[in-house]
mmCIF file of C-alpha atoms in Angstrom:
data_model
loop_
_atom_site.group_PDB
_atom_site.id
_atom_site.type_symbol
_atom_site.label_atom_id
_atom_site.label_comp_id
_atom_site.label_asym_id
_atom_site.label_seq_id
_atom_site.Cartn_x
_atom_site.Cartn_y
_atom_site.Cartn_z
ATOM 1 C CA MET A 1 70.363 122.653 12.957
ATOM 2 C CA SER A 2 69.064 126.363 13.924
ATOM 3 C CA SER A 3 67.577 126.250 17.699
ATOM 4 C CA ALA A 4 64.284 127.214 16.512
ATOM 5 C CA THR A 5 64.363 123.538 15.276
ATOM 6 C CA PRO A 6 63.194 120.769 16.734
ATOM 7 C CA ALA A 7 65.300 117.894 16.806
ATOM 8 C CA SER A 8 63.887 114.889 15.103
ATOM 9 C CA SER A 9 63.185 112.810 18.552
ATOM 10 C CA VAL A 10 61.083 115.881 19.589
ATOM 11 C CA LEU A 11 58.553 115.708 16.881
ATOM 12 C CA HIS A 12 58.228 112.054 16.748
ATOM 13 C CA ALA A 13 57.106 112.410 20.241
ATOM 14 C CA ARG A 14 55.059 114.787 19.562
ATOM 15 C CA LEU A 15 53.130 112.410 16.913
ATOM 16 C CA VAL A 16 53.303 109.480 19.348
ATOM 17 C CA ALA A 17 51.688 111.848 22.096
ATOM 18 C CA LYS A 18 48.988 113.789 19.695
ATOM 19 C CA ALA A 19 48.510 112.826 16.717
ATOM 20 C CA ARG A 20 45.562 110.527 15.584
ATOM 21 C CA LEU A 21 44.870 108.025 13.442
ATOM 22 C CA ARG A 22 42.013 110.149 11.902
ATOM 23 C CA HIS A 23 45.122 112.630 10.885
ATOM 24 C CA LEU A 24 46.780 110.132 9.112
ATOM 25 C CA GLN A 25 43.217 109.388 7.263
ATOM 26 C CA LEU A 26 42.436 112.869 6.315
ATOM 27 C CA LEU A 27 46.358 113.038 5.106
ATOM 28 C CA VAL A 28 46.448 110.206 2.485
ATOM 29 C CA ALA A 29 42.856 111.465 1.603
ATOM 30 C CA VAL A 30 43.769 115.431 0.980
ATOM 31 C CA ALA A 31 47.292 113.778 -0.690
ATOM 32 C CA ASP A 32 44.540 111.406 -3.371
ATOM 33 C CA SER A 33 41.856 114.114 -3.425
ATOM 34 C CA GLY A 34 43.686 117.684 -3.617
ATOM 35 C CA SER A 35 40.972 119.267 -1.527
ATOM 36 C CA VAL A 36 40.083 119.209 1.867
ATOM 37 C CA ARG A 37 36.479 119.687 1.335
ATOM 38 C CA ARG A 38 36.815 116.320 -0.974
ATOM 39 C CA ALA A 39 38.224 114.621 1.316
ATOM 40 C CA ALA A 40 36.519 115.290 4.617
ATOM 41 C CA GLU A 41 33.162 114.096 2.789
ATOM 42 C CA GLN A 42 35.327 110.465 1.849
ATOM 43 C CA ILE A 43 36.291 109.979 5.258
ATOM 44 C CA GLY A 44 33.149 111.725 7.297
ATOM 45 C CA MET A 45 34.152 115.289 8.038
ATOM 46 C CA SER A 46 32.711 118.562 8.141
ATOM 47 C CA GLN A 47 35.229 120.575 6.269
ATOM 48 C CA PRO A 48 35.594 122.817 9.561
ATOM 49 C CA ALA A 49 36.767 119.489 11.495
ATOM 50 C CA ALA A 50 39.368 118.670 8.435
ATOM 51 C CA THR A 51 40.807 122.034 8.243
ATOM 52 C CA GLN A 52 40.947 122.037 11.847
ATOM 53 C CA ALA A 53 42.520 118.841 12.057
ATOM 54 C CA LEU A 54 45.340 119.683 9.299
ATOM 55 C CA ALA A 55 46.015 122.533 11.010
ATOM 56 C CA ASP A 56 46.851 120.691 13.876
ATOM 57 C CA ILE A 57 48.827 117.982 12.557
ATOM 58 C CA GLU A 58 50.872 121.036 11.172
ATOM 59 C CA GLY A 59 51.323 122.140 13.975
ATOM 60 C CA LEU A 60 52.254 119.446 15.985
ATOM 61 C CA LEU A 61 55.737 119.210 13.121
ATOM 62 C CA GLY A 62 55.886 122.490 13.132
ATOM 63 C CA THR A 63 56.334 122.628 9.226
ATOM 64 C CA PRO A 64 53.681 122.770 6.160
ATOM 65 C CA LEU A 65 52.496 119.688 4.464
ATOM 66 C CA PHE A 66 50.409 121.291 1.627
ATOM 67 C CA GLU A 67 50.861 124.201 -0.750
ATOM 68 C CA ARG A 68 47.555 126.078 -1.190
ATOM 69 C CA HIS A 69 47.006 127.356 -4.286
ATOM 70 C CA VAL A 70 43.283 128.085 -6.323
ATOM 71 C CA ARG A 71 43.169 124.342 -7.767
ATOM 72 C CA GLY A 72 43.319 122.791 -4.883
ATOM 73 C CA MET A 73 46.199 121.752 -2.528
ATOM 74 C CA ARG A 74 50.125 119.988 -3.527
ATOM 75 C CA LEU A 75 52.093 118.421 -1.130
ATOM 76 C CA THR A 76 54.858 119.407 0.178
ATOM 77 C CA ALA A 77 58.401 118.112 0.211
ATOM 78 C CA ALA A 78 57.535 117.166 4.060
ATOM 79 C CA GLY A 79 53.907 116.248 3.177
ATOM 80 C CA ARG A 80 55.640 114.033 0.527
ATOM 81 C CA ALA A 81 57.853 112.535 3.657
ATOM 82 C CA MET A 82 54.805 111.965 5.596
ATOM 83 C CA VAL A 83 52.109 110.415 3.143
ATOM 84 C CA PRO A 84 54.002 106.973 2.456
ATOM 85 C CA MET A 85 54.081 106.231 6.529
ATOM 86 C CA ALA A 86 50.453 107.045 6.873
ATOM 87 C CA ARG A 87 49.160 104.935 3.963
ATOM 88 C CA ASN A 88 51.774 102.221 5.723
ATOM 89 C CA THR A 89 50.328 102.537 9.202
ATOM 90 C CA LEU A 90 46.052 102.499 8.027
ATOM 91 C CA SER A 91 47.063 99.421 6.002
ATOM 92 C CA ALA A 92 48.643 97.393 8.572
ATOM 93 C CA LEU A 93 45.984 98.364 10.517
ATOM 94 C CA ARG A 94 43.580 97.529 7.599
ATOM 95 C CA ALA A 95 45.190 93.741 7.482
ATOM 96 C CA SER A 96 45.493 93.996 11.370
ATOM 97 C CA THR A 97 41.728 94.204 11.600
ATOM 98 C CA ASP A 98 41.470 91.923 8.910
ATOM 99 C CA THR A 99 43.184 89.182 11.033
ATOM 100 C CA VAL A 100 41.029 89.408 13.760
ATOM 101 C CA HIS A 101 37.712 89.222 11.818
ATOM 102 C CA ALA A 102 39.243 86.543 10.367
ATOM 103 C CA LEU A 103 39.983 85.089 13.842
ATOM 104 C CA GLN A 104 36.735 85.450 15.061
ATOM 105 C CA ALA A 105 35.388 83.799 11.568
ATOM 106 C CA GLY A 106 36.894 80.061 12.829
ATOM 107 C CA ALA A 107 40.299 80.668 10.984
ATOM 108 C CA SER A 108 43.697 79.757 12.048
ATOM 109 C CA GLY A 109 44.915 82.500 11.212
ATOM 110 C CA VAL A 110 45.403 84.964 8.162
ATOM 111 C CA LEU A 111 49.018 85.084 5.903
ATOM 112 C CA ARG A 112 49.799 87.584 3.598
ATOM 113 C CA VAL A 113 52.232 86.502 0.944
ATOM 114 C CA GLY A 114 53.684 89.064 -0.965
ATOM 115 C CA ALA A 115 55.251 88.629 -4.298
ATOM 116 C CA LEU A 116 56.643 89.961 -7.468
ATOM 117 C CA PRO A 117 56.027 88.568 -10.559
ATOM 118 C CA ALA A 118 58.378 86.395 -11.123
ATOM 119 C CA SER A 119 57.432 84.073 -8.142
ATOM 120 C CA VAL A 120 53.813 84.253 -8.727
ATOM 121 C CA SER A 121 54.190 82.713 -11.600
ATOM 122 C CA GLY A 122 57.151 79.955 -10.970
ATOM 123 C CA LEU A 123 57.368 79.000 -6.871
ATOM 124 C CA LEU A 124 54.149 80.522 -5.371
ATOM 125 C CA CYS A 125 51.848 78.560 -7.965
ATOM 126 C CA GLN A 126 53.716 74.952 -7.179
ATOM 127 C CA VAL A 127 53.647 75.308 -3.545
ATOM 128 C CA LEU A 128 50.444 77.326 -2.405
ATOM 129 C CA PRO A 129 48.073 75.212 -3.622
ATOM 130 C CA SER A 130 49.457 72.036 -1.693
ATOM 131 C CA PHE A 131 50.671 74.371 1.135
ATOM 132 C CA ALA A 132 46.371 75.571 0.940
ATOM 133 C CA GLU A 133 45.214 71.831 1.163
ATOM 134 C CA ARG A 134 47.266 70.777 4.140
ATOM 135 C CA HIS A 135 46.483 73.937 6.501
ATOM 136 C CA PRO A 136 42.602 74.422 5.471
ATOM 137 C CA ALA A 137 41.651 76.271 8.367
ATOM 138 C CA LEU A 138 44.436 79.131 7.487
ATOM 139 C CA ARG A 139 43.537 82.391 4.976
ATOM 140 C CA ILE A 140 46.270 82.814 2.528
ATOM 141 C CA GLU A 141 46.216 86.353 0.605
ATOM 142 C CA VAL A 142 48.362 87.103 -1.972
ATOM 143 C CA LEU A 143 49.424 90.697 -2.990
ATOM 144 C CA GLU A 144 51.390 91.295 -6.329
ATOM 145 C CA ALA A 145 54.083 94.421 -5.959
ATOM 146 C CA PRO A 146 57.162 96.322 -7.163
ATOM 147 C CA GLY A 147 60.262 95.473 -5.024
ATOM 148 C CA ASP A 148 60.674 98.237 -3.255
ATOM 149 C CA GLN A 149 56.686 98.201 -2.507
ATOM 150 C CA LEU A 150 57.235 94.834 -1.109
ATOM 151 C CA LEU A 151 59.682 95.678 0.864
ATOM 152 C CA ALA A 152 57.380 98.979 2.893
ATOM 153 C CA ASP A 153 54.861 96.203 3.093
ATOM 154 C CA VAL A 154 57.119 93.863 5.142
ATOM 155 C CA MET A 155 58.848 96.611 7.097
ATOM 156 C CA SER A 156 54.438 98.132 8.113
ATOM 157 C CA GLY A 157 53.310 94.826 8.479
ATOM 158 C CA ARG A 158 50.891 94.783 5.390
ATOM 159 C CA VAL A 159 52.127 91.440 4.745
ATOM 160 C CA ASP A 160 54.331 88.932 6.952
ATOM 161 C CA MET A 161 56.468 87.734 4.039
ATOM 162 C CA ALA A 162 57.137 88.272 0.968
ATOM 163 C CA LEU A 163 58.273 86.643 -2.173
ATOM 164 C CA CYS A 164 61.474 89.108 -4.251
ATOM 165 C CA ARG A 165 64.649 89.623 -4.974
ATOM 166 C CA ARG A 166 67.318 90.837 -2.340
ATOM 167 C CA PRO A 167 66.536 94.937 -2.594
ATOM 168 C CA ARG A 168 69.073 97.172 -3.066
ATOM 169 C CA GLU A 169 69.163 98.309 1.043
ATOM 170 C CA LEU A 170 67.774 95.768 3.246
ATOM 171 C CA PRO A 171 67.473 97.454 6.358
ATOM 172 C CA ALA A 172 68.216 96.263 9.560
ATOM 173 C CA PRO A 173 64.815 94.285 11.313
ATOM 174 C CA CYS A 174 64.168 92.674 7.410
ATOM 175 C CA THR A 175 66.503 89.576 6.479
ATOM 176 C CA PHE A 176 66.655 88.111 3.097
ATOM 177 C CA GLU A 177 67.295 84.379 2.717
ATOM 178 C CA ARG A 178 67.876 83.403 -0.883
ATOM 179 C CA LEU A 179 65.403 80.640 -2.810
ATOM 180 C CA ALA A 180 66.137 80.241 -5.964
ATOM 181 C CA PRO A 181 68.762 81.070 -8.640
ATOM 182 C CA ASP A 182 67.255 82.512 -11.920
ATOM 183 C CA VAL A 183 68.880 82.623 -15.269
ATOM 184 C CA PRO A 184 67.341 84.596 -18.716
ATOM 185 C CA TRP A 185 65.945 82.587 -21.409
ATOM 186 C CA ILE A 186 64.605 83.493 -24.491
ATOM 187 C CA ALA A 187 61.090 82.888 -25.369
ATOM 188 C CA ALA A 188 58.773 82.942 -28.608
ATOM 189 C CA GLY A 189 55.568 81.442 -29.803
ATOM 190 C CA ARG A 190 55.942 77.966 -30.407
ATOM 191 C CA ARG A 191 55.510 78.092 -34.312
ATOM 192 C CA HIS A 192 58.771 80.703 -34.500
ATOM 193 C CA PRO A 193 61.367 79.990 -36.293
ATOM 194 C CA LEU A 194 64.015 79.658 -33.578
ATOM 195 C CA VAL A 195 62.237 77.337 -31.979
ATOM 196 C CA ARG A 196 63.323 74.885 -34.446
ATOM 197 C CA GLN A 197 66.646 74.877 -34.409
ATOM 198 C CA SER A 198 68.947 73.212 -32.079
ATOM 199 C CA GLN A 199 71.787 75.542 -31.730
ATOM 200 C CA PRO A 200 70.993 78.687 -32.532
ATOM 201 C CA THR A 201 74.016 81.582 -33.420
ATOM 202 C CA LEU A 202 74.256 84.959 -32.174
ATOM 203 C CA ALA A 203 73.832 86.084 -35.901
ATOM 204 C CA ASP A 204 70.281 84.127 -36.039
ATOM 205 C CA LEU A 205 69.224 86.211 -32.940
ATOM 206 C CA ARG A 206 70.185 89.413 -34.544
ATOM 207 C CA ALA A 207 68.451 89.179 -37.548
ATOM 208 C CA ALA A 208 65.279 88.196 -35.006
ATOM 209 C CA ARG A 209 62.502 90.848 -33.938
ATOM 210 C CA TRP A 210 62.759 91.284 -29.992
ATOM 211 C CA MET A 211 60.490 92.739 -27.427
ATOM 212 C CA ALA A 212 62.946 94.763 -25.129
ATOM 213 C CA PRO A 213 62.481 94.937 -21.160
ATOM 214 C CA PRO A 214 62.197 98.636 -19.759
ATOM 215 C CA GLN A 215 65.636 99.676 -19.318
ATOM 216 C CA GLY A 216 66.741 99.422 -15.846
ATOM 217 C CA ILE A 217 65.748 95.314 -15.067
ATOM 218 C CA GLY A 218 68.559 92.733 -14.838
ATOM 219 C CA VAL A 219 67.526 91.162 -18.130
ATOM 220 C CA ARG A 220 67.511 94.430 -20.489
ATOM 221 C CA ARG A 221 71.435 94.495 -19.225
ATOM 222 C CA VAL A 222 71.392 90.522 -20.351
ATOM 223 C CA LEU A 223 69.739 91.860 -23.919
ATOM 224 C CA ASP A 224 71.898 94.983 -23.749
ATOM 225 C CA ALA A 225 74.941 92.694 -23.411
ATOM 226 C CA LEU A 226 74.519 90.174 -26.176
ATOM 227 C CA PHE A 227 74.612 92.415 -28.586
ATOM 228 C CA ASP A 228 77.339 95.793 -27.474
ATOM 229 C CA GLN A 229 79.815 94.770 -29.838
ATOM 230 C CA PRO A 230 81.453 97.005 -32.052
ATOM 231 C CA ASP A 231 80.106 97.678 -35.800
ATOM 232 C CA ALA A 232 77.900 94.579 -34.719
ATOM 233 C CA PRO A 233 74.318 94.730 -36.351
ATOM 234 C CA LYS A 234 71.588 95.873 -33.701
ATOM 235 C CA PRO A 235 68.597 93.525 -33.507
ATOM 236 C CA GLU A 236 64.777 94.809 -35.120
ATOM 237 C CA LEU A 237 62.935 96.087 -31.492
ATOM 238 C CA HIS A 238 58.863 96.069 -31.133
ATOM 239 C CA PRO A 239 57.782 99.415 -30.487
ATOM 240 C CA ILE A 240 56.150 97.895 -27.033
ATOM 241 C CA SER A 241 58.408 96.988 -23.681
ATOM 242 C CA THR A 242 57.450 95.699 -20.922
ATOM 243 C CA THR A 243 56.703 93.497 -17.929
ATOM 244 C CA SER A 244 53.192 92.478 -18.428
ATOM 245 C CA LEU A 245 53.374 89.058 -18.090
ATOM 246 C CA PRO A 246 49.490 89.210 -20.066
ATOM 247 C CA LEU A 247 51.022 91.165 -22.662
ATOM 248 C CA VAL A 248 54.656 89.618 -22.933
ATOM 249 C CA LEU A 249 52.328 86.333 -23.758
ATOM 250 C CA GLU A 250 50.024 87.877 -26.587
ATOM 251 C CA LEU A 251 52.973 89.337 -28.500
ATOM 252 C CA LEU A 252 54.855 86.162 -28.146
ATOM 253 C CA HIS A 253 51.709 84.383 -29.146
ATOM 254 C CA SER A 254 50.531 86.913 -31.737
ATOM 255 C CA HIS A 255 53.804 89.070 -33.462
ATOM 256 C CA ARG A 256 57.179 87.404 -34.469
ATOM 257 C CA VAL A 257 59.259 88.343 -31.630
ATOM 258 C CA ILE A 258 61.106 86.901 -29.565
ATOM 259 C CA ALA A 259 61.444 88.342 -25.732
ATOM 260 C CA LEU A 260 64.408 87.591 -23.283
ATOM 261 C CA VAL A 261 62.489 86.813 -19.865
ATOM 262 C CA PRO A 262 63.351 85.473 -16.283
ATOM 263 C CA ARG A 263 63.718 81.821 -16.184
ATOM 264 C CA SER A 264 61.537 81.706 -13.180
ATOM 265 C CA ILE A 265 58.263 84.176 -14.855
ATOM 266 C CA ILE A 266 58.358 82.093 -17.916
ATOM 267 C CA ALA A 267 59.354 78.153 -17.135
ATOM 268 C CA PRO A 268 55.461 77.438 -16.148
ATOM 269 C CA PHE A 269 54.211 78.344 -20.210
ATOM 270 C CA VAL A 270 56.696 76.534 -21.915
ATOM 271 C CA GLU A 271 55.712 73.482 -19.548
ATOM 272 C CA TRP A 272 52.291 74.409 -20.270
ATOM 273 C CA GLY A 273 53.142 74.022 -23.862
ATOM 274 C CA LEU A 274 51.641 78.193 -24.539
ATOM 275 C CA VAL A 275 55.094 79.584 -26.219
ATOM 276 C CA ALA A 276 58.383 77.246 -26.017
ATOM 277 C CA ARG A 277 62.093 78.007 -25.280
ATOM 278 C CA VAL A 278 64.678 79.219 -28.103
ATOM 279 C CA PRO A 279 67.484 76.915 -26.759
ATOM 280 C CA TYR A 280 70.387 79.670 -26.059
ATOM 281 C CA ASP A 281 71.927 79.235 -23.078
ATOM 282 C CA PHE A 282 73.978 82.552 -21.049
ATOM 283 C CA ASP A 283 76.898 82.971 -18.992
ATOM 284 C CA ALA A 284 74.802 85.111 -17.002
ATOM 285 C CA GLU A 285 72.675 84.639 -13.965
ATOM 286 C CA LEU A 286 70.171 87.598 -12.601
ATOM 287 C CA ASP A 287 69.442 88.326 -8.990
ATOM 288 C CA SER A 288 67.944 85.163 -7.200
ATOM 289 C CA LEU A 289 64.701 84.593 -6.126
ATOM 290 C CA GLY A 290 64.559 84.766 -2.177
ATOM 291 C CA VAL A 291 62.234 85.341 0.916
ATOM 292 C CA LEU A 292 62.356 88.973 2.925
ATOM 293 C CA GLN A 293 61.015 88.659 6.331
ATOM 294 C CA SER A 294 60.662 90.835 9.058
ATOM 295 C CA PRO A 295 62.265 88.814 12.454
ATOM 296 C CA GLU A 296 59.088 90.187 14.330
ATOM 297 C CA ASN A 297 56.755 87.786 11.677
ATOM 298 C CA ASP A 298 58.021 84.727 12.971
ATOM 299 C CA SER A 299 54.408 82.474 13.066
ATOM 300 C CA PRO A 300 54.403 78.896 12.641
ATOM 301 C CA ALA A 301 52.362 79.623 9.211
ATOM 302 C CA VAL A 302 54.996 81.983 7.999
ATOM 303 C CA ALA A 303 57.601 79.188 9.107
ATOM 304 C CA ALA A 304 55.609 76.615 7.650
ATOM 305 C CA CYS A 305 55.439 78.631 4.460
ATOM 306 C CA VAL A 306 58.535 79.280 3.992
ATOM 307 C CA ALA A 307 60.252 75.508 4.952
ATOM 308 C CA ALA A 308 57.724 74.606 2.101
ATOM 309 C CA LEU A 309 59.566 77.187 -0.404
ATOM 310 C CA ARG A 310 63.042 76.336 0.592
ATOM 311 C CA GLU A 311 61.970 72.657 -0.576
ATOM 312 C CA ALA A 312 59.975 73.471 -3.902
ATOM 313 C CA ALA A 313 63.073 75.805 -4.943
ATOM 314 C CA ARG A 314 65.420 73.012 -4.006
ATOM 315 C CA ALA A 315 63.783 70.709 -6.279
ATOM 316 C CA GLU A 316 63.312 73.256 -8.930
ATOM 317 C CA THR A 317 66.825 73.589 -8.674
ATOM 318 C CA ALA A 318 67.501 70.304 -8.972
ATOM 319 C CA ALA A 319 65.633 69.700 -12.286
ATOM 320 C CA TRP A 320 66.784 72.538 -14.046
ATOM 321 C CA THR A 321 70.915 71.933 -13.333
ATOM 322 C CA ALA A 322 70.429 68.004 -13.704
#
């Protein structure tokens, strides 16, 4: 490291001592708008004041956060490193002020739950309505997001807990408690021919038209392994590949396709009769759903919600394995 480059602890100390929330607000606004002028208008600053504030924070860090060019402002590598922190800080501040306002208005507290779509359609649908009835003064907010965002939301305090699959890298302050195992199910429209078969064969599956999940997720790897045999015919694939539940349900309902979906997502819709399950069992498990928490979020509301989720997960697992 060059002697002219300050240590990270020095940069951190500078920001703690001299950076302001207004700097973070401006940083996000410039990143989103690509313009100091538009950013200044959005947050109610004059352009000269915004220009000076941006120079101040770049001076604290000792590096440019934006590249100036004829079409506006473009984030540098340092800027790309700083903007997520600024967003999370502002988001956590917003969540905290919303909680204070709710307490002033008479709520006993605010419980913010981040969740993958899989956990919303499954465990949360089972647990939260009755949980809310038992805690009528508690305001509950559910925010859907992908796993990486949920980890950032838990660490920043934007959410109190998250229902998700275990992150690949779990930072030391966070804990993950496995709640419910998950397995792949084949889903289809209720009138699909495979639904009426008691024991569909692999040949039957190969002859069907599939809506494949996107690459890189657990059920896609299971689907690829199902047909990954030398000289085996590959199934016909629908041109749409998605994890969007409304789109999956529409394609299953309106097109003669089948799809491989986590049980945690599709089981309620099978129970409600909106779609059907093709009776084919896989010798495979997906990553389990669980609760991601920060030890700093140890409120009674979080503890009560986690306890209710544990109970529902145990009952659901017992029902599916009976």
